[in-house]
Short mmCIF file of C-alpha atoms in Angstrom, two decimals:
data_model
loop_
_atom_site.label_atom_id
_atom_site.label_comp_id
_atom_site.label_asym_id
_atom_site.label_seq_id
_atom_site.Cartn_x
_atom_site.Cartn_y
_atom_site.Cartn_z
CA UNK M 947 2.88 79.65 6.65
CA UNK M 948 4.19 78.37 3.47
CA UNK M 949 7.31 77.56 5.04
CA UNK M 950 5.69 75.10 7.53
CA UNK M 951 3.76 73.97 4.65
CA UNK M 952 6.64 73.27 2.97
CA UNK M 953 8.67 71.47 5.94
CA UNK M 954 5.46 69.33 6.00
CA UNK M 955 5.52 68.22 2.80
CA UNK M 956 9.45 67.96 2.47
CA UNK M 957 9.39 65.68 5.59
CA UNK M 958 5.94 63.85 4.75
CA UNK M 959 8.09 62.87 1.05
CA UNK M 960 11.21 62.18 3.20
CA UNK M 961 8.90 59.68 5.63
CA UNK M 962 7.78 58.20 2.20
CA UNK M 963 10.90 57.41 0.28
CA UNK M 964 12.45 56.23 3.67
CA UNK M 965 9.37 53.55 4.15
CA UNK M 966 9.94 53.05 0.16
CA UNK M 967 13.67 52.21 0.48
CA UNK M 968 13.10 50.33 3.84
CA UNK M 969 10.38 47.97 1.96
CA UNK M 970 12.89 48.03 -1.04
CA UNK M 971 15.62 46.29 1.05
CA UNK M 972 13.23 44.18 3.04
CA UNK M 973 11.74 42.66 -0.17
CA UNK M 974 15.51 42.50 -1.56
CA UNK M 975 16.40 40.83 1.35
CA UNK M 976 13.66 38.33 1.20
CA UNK M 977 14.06 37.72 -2.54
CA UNK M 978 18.08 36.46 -1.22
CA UNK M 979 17.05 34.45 0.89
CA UNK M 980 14.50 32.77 -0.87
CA UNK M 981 17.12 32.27 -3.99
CA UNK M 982 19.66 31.06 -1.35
CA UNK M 983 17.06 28.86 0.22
CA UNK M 984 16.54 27.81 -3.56
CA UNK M 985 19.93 27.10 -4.96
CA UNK M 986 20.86 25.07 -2.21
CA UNK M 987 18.10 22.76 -2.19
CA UNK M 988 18.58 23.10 -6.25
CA UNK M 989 22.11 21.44 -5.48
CA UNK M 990 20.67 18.68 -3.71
CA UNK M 991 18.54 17.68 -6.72
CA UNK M 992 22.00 18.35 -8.78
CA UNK M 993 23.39 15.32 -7.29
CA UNK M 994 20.23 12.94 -6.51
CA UNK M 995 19.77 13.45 -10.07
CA UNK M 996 23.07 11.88 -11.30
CA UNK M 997 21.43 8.05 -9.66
CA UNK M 998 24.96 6.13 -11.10
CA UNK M 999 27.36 8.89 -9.39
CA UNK M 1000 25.09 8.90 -6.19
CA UNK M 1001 24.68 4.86 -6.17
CA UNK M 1002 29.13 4.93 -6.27
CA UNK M 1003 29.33 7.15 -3.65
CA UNK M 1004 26.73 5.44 -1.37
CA UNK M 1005 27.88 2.48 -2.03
CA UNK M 1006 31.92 3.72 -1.07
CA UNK M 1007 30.28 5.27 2.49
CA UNK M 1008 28.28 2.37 2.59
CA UNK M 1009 31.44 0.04 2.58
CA UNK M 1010 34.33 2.38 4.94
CA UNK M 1011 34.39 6.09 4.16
CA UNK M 1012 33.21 7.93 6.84
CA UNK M 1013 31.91 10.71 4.69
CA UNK M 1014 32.33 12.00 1.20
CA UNK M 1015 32.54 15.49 -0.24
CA UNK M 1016 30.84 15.31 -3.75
CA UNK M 1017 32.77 17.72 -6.12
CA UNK M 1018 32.50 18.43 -9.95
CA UNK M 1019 28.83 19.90 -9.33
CA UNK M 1020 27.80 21.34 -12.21
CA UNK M 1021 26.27 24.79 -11.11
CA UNK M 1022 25.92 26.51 -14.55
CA UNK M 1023 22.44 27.54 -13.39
CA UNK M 1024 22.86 29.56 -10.41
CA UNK M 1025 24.90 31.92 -9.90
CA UNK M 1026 26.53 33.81 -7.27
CA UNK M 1027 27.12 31.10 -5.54
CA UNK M 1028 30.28 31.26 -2.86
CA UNK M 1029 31.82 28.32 -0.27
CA UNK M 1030 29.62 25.73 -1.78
CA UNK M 1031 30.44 22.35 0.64
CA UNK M 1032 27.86 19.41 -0.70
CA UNK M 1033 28.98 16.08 1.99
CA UNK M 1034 27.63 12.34 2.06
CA UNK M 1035 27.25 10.82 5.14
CA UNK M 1036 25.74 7.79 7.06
CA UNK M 1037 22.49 8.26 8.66
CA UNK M 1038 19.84 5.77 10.90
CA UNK M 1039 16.84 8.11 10.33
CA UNK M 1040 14.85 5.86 7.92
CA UNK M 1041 17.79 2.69 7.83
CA UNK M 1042 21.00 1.74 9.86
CA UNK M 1043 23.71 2.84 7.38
CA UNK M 1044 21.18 4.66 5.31
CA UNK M 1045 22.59 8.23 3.78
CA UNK M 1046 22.30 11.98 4.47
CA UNK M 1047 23.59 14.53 2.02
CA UNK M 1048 23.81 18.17 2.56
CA UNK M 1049 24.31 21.14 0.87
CA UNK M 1050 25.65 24.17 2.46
CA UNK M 1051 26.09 27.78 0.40
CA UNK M 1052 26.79 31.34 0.61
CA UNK M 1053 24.50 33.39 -1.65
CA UNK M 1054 25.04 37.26 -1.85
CA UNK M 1055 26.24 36.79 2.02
CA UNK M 1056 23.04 34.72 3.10
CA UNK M 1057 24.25 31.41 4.24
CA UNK M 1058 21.73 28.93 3.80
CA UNK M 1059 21.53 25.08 3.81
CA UNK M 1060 19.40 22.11 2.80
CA UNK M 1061 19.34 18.24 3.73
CA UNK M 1062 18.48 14.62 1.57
CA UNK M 1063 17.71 11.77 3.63
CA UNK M 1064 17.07 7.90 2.20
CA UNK M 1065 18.31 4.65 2.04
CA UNK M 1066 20.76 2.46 0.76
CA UNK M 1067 20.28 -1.28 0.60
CA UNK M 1068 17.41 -2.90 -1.17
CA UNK M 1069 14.22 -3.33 1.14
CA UNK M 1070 14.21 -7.03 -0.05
CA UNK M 1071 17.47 -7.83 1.96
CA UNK M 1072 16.30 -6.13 5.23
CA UNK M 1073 13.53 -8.05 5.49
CA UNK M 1074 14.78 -10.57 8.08
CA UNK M 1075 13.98 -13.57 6.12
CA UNK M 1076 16.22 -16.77 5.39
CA UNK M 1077 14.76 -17.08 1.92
CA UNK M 1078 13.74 -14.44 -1.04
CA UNK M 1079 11.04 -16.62 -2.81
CA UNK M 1080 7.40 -16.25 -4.39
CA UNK M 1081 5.97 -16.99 -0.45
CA UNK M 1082 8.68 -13.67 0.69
CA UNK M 1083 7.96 -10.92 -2.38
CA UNK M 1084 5.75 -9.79 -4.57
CA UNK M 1085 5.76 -10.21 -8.12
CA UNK M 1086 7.48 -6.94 -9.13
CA UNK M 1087 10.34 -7.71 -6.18
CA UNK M 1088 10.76 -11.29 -8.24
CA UNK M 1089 11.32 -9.40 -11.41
CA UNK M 1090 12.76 -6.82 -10.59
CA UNK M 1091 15.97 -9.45 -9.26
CA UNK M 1092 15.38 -11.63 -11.83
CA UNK M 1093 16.82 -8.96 -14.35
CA UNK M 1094 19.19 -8.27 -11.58
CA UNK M 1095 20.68 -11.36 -11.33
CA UNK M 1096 20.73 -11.96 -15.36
CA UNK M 1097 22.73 -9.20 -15.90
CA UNK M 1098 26.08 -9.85 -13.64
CA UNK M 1099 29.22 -8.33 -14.51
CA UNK M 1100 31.83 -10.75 -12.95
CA UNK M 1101 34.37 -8.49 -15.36
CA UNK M 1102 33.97 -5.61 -12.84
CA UNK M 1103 34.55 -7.45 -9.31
CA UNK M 1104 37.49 -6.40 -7.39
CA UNK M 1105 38.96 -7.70 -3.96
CA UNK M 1106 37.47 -11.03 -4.81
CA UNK M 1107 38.05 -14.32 -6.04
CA UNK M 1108 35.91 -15.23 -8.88
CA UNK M 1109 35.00 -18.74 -10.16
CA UNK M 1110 32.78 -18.48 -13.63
CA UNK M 1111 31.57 -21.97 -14.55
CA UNK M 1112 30.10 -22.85 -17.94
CA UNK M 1113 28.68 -25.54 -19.41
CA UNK M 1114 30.40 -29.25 -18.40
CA UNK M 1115 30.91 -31.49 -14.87
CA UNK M 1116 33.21 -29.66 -12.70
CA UNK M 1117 34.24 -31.04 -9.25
CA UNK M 1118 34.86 -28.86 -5.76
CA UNK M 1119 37.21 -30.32 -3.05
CA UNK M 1120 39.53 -29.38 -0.56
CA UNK M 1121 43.37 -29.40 -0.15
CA UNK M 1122 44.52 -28.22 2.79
CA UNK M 1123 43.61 -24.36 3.48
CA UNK M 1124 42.39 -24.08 -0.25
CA UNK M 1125 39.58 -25.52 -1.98
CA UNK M 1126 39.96 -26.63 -5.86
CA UNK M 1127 37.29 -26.45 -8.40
CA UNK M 1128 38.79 -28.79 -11.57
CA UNK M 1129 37.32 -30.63 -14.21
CA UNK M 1130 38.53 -34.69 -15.56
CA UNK M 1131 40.13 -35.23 -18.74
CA UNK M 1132 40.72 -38.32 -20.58
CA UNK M 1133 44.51 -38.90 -21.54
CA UNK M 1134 45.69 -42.17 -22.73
CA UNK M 1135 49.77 -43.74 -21.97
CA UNK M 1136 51.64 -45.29 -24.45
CA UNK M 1137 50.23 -48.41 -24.55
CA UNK M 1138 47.15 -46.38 -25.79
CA UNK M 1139 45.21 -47.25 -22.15
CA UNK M 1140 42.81 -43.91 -21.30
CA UNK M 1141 43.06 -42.68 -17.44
CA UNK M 1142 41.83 -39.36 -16.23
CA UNK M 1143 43.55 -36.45 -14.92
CA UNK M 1144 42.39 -33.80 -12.96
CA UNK M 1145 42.16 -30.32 -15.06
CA UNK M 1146 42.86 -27.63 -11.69
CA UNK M 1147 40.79 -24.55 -12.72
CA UNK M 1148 40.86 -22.33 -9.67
CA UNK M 1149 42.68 -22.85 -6.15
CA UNK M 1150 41.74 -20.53 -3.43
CA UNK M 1151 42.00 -20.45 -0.10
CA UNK M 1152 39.30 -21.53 1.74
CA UNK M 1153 39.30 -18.51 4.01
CA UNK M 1154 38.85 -15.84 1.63
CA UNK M 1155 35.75 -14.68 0.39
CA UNK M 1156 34.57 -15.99 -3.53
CA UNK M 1157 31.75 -15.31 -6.54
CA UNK M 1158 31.03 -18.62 -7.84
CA UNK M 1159 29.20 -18.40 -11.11
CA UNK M 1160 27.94 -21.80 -12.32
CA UNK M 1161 25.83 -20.70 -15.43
CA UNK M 1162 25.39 -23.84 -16.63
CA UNK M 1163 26.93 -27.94 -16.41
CA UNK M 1164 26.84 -30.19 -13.33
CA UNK M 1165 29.04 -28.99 -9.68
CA UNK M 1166 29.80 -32.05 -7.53
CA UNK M 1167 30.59 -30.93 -3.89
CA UNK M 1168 33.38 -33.89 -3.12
CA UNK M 1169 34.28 -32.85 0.35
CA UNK M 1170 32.84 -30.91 3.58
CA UNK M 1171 33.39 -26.97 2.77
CA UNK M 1172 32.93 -24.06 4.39
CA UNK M 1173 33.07 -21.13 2.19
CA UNK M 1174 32.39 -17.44 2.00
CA UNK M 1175 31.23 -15.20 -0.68
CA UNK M 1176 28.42 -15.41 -2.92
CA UNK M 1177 27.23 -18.38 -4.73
CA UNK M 1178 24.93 -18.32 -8.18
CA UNK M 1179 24.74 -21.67 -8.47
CA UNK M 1180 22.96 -24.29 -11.03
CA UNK M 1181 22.70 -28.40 -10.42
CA UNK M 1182 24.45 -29.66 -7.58
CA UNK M 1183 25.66 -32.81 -6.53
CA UNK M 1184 26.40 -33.67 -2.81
CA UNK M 1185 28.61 -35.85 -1.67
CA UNK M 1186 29.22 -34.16 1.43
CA UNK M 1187 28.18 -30.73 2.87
CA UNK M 1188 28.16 -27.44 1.38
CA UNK M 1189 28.12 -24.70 4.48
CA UNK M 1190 27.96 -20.96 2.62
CA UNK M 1191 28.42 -17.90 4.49
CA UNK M 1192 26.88 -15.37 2.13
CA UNK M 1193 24.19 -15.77 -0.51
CA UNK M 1194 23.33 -18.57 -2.68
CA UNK M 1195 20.87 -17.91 -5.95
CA UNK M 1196 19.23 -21.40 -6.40
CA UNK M 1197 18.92 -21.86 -10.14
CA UNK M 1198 18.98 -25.21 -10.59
CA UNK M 1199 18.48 -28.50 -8.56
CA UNK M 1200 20.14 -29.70 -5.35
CA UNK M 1201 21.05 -33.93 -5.50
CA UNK M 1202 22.30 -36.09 -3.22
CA UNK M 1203 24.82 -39.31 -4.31
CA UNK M 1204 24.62 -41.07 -1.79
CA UNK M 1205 23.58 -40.01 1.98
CA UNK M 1206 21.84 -37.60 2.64
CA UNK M 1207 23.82 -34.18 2.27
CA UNK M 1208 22.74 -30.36 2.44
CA UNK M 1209 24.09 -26.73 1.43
CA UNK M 1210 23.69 -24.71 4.45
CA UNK M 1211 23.48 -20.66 4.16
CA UNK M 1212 24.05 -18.48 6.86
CA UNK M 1213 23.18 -15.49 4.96
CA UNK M 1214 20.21 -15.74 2.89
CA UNK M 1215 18.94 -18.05 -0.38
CA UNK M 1216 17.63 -16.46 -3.25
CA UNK M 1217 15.39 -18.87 -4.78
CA UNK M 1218 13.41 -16.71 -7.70
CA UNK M 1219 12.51 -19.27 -10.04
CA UNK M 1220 10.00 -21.18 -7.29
CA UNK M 1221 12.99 -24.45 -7.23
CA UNK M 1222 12.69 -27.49 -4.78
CA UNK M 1223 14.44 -26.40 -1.64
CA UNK M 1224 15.51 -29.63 -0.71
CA UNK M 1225 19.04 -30.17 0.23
CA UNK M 1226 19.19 -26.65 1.20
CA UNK M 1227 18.87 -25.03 4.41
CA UNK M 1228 19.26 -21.12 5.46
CA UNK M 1229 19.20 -18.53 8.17
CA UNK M 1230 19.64 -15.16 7.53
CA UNK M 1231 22.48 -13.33 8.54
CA UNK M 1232 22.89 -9.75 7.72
CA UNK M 1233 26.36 -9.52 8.77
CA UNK M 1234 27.44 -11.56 6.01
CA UNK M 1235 24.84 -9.91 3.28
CA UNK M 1236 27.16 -6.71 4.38
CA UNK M 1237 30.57 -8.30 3.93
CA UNK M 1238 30.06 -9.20 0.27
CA UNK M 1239 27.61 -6.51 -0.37
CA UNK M 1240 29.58 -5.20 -3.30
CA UNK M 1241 28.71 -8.48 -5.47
CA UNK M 1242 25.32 -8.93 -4.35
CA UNK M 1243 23.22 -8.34 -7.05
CA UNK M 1244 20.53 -5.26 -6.61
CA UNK M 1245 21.90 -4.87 -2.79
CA UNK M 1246 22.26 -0.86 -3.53
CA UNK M 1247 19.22 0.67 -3.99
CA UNK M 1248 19.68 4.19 -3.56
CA UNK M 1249 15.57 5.49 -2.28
CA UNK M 1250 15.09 9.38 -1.52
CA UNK M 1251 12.83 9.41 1.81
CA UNK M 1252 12.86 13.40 1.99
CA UNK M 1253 14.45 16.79 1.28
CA UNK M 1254 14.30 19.51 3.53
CA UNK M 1255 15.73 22.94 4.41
CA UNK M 1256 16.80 21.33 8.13
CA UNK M 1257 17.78 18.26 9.29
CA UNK M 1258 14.83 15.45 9.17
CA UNK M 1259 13.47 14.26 12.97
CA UNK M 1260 11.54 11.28 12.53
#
């Protein structure tokens, strides 16, 4: 009898620490996955958190690359993490061209993933319409460009020709398969008579895209252009027409000399400061908005729609 009491008790204990080291490994198990779950969606906040890094990279998919691996994650707060692969991609869930990023890991052999989903361009230049004004955005849109458009860096454009006007009367023509932007001087011969000469300041051809900054000072348009690029432009004179496929910024006045002349967009105008729109007509046109996207001011503006363990289905 106290054998089989015995085998009872010894197999009752055995059952015991069995179900004990059964629920040990399930809740181990568990715990793994949960941290695995955890660290990768940890290195998706990793990167949306770094908004200058992300913004460059979006902006480089955005423009040609395919896809991006982002490397130089700093992990130093999870560990045991093996074949880490974080990739930036294009995605139309929320935007055409918008962005997907994903995070794939190995954590103590549990593979697990997560996914970011958003968009890339500003809202305001999706909108469809030929002209950004008080009548198109809110208040908080206006300001929001305003500050935008004060603060251009014309030092860090690559890949195009750049035109930075100050203060003074400059003059834009054409010559053959360029177009000239110069200023007049006054020189005088030797009998002491003044005549003026033209002072060339840029030559370009006509073809390739520009950013013309006119802070400031009087542009007269001398001849029929057509021009690409982006245009931030302040009072204008028309002697002929302007056609600009692109963007202009309106901050100043548009004038006739003598007929009746306009700057035509095929793009969009940005007209912020409420300006006469006379003289100036516009249709949008994404596909130029895209080609010069790089110079645009506040075109990338990197938004975060959602972050999830699988891939977003909208």
């Amino acid at each position: 009898m106290c054998i089989f009491i015995i085998s009872i008790i010894l197999l009752t204990l055995n059952y015991m620490f069995s179900n004990v080291e059964s629920s040990s490994n399930i809740l181990k198990n568990e715990s793994n996955l949960l941290q695995a779950e955890l660290s990768a969606e940890s290195i998706i906040n990793i990167v949306l958190s770094d908004e200058e890094e992300l913004k460059k990279s979006c902006k480089e998919i955005y423009n040609g690359s395919k896809n991006k691996l982002v490397e130089n994650i700093n992990t130093y707060v999870l560990d045991d993490i093996e074949d880490l692969q974080v990739n930036l991609s294009l995605d139309n869930t929320y935007e055409e061209n918008g962005f997907l990023l994903e995070s794939k890991l190995q954590y103590r052999g549990i593979d697990a993933s997560c996914y970011s989903k958003g968009t890339i361009v500003n809202p305001v230049y999706t909108l469809g319409v030929d002209v950004l004004n008080k009548n198109t955005l809110e208040s908080k849109e206006i300001e929001k460009l305003i500050e935008e458009y004060s603060n251009i860096n014309i030092d860090s454009f690559e890949k195009i020709n750049v035109v930075d006007l100050d203060s003074g009367t400059y003059y834009l023509k054409k010559e053959e398969l360029n177009f000239i932007v110069y200023s007049e001087i006054i020189e005088y011969d030797e009998n002491g008579e003044s005549f003026t000469v033209e002072n060339i300041l840029y030559k370009y051809p006509i073809s390739k895209g520009v950013f013309l900054n006119q802070k400031e000072g009087i542009l007269v348009v001398e001849d029929n252009l057509n021009l690409y690029g982006v245009f931030n432009l302040s009072e204008v004179y028309l002697s002929e027409d302007l056609n600009i496929k692109g963007l202009l910024a309106l901050n100043g006045s548009v004038n006739n000399i003598e007929n009746t002349k306009n700057i035509v967009v095929e793009g969009i105008l940005v007209n912020l400061l409420g300006l006469s729109e006379n003289n100036v007509v516009s249709n949008y046109n994404f596909k130029y908005l895209k080609n010069y996207s790089n110079y645009i001011p506040g075109f990338f503006d990197i938004i975060v729609r959602a972050i999830e363990k699988s891939k977003v289905e909208i």
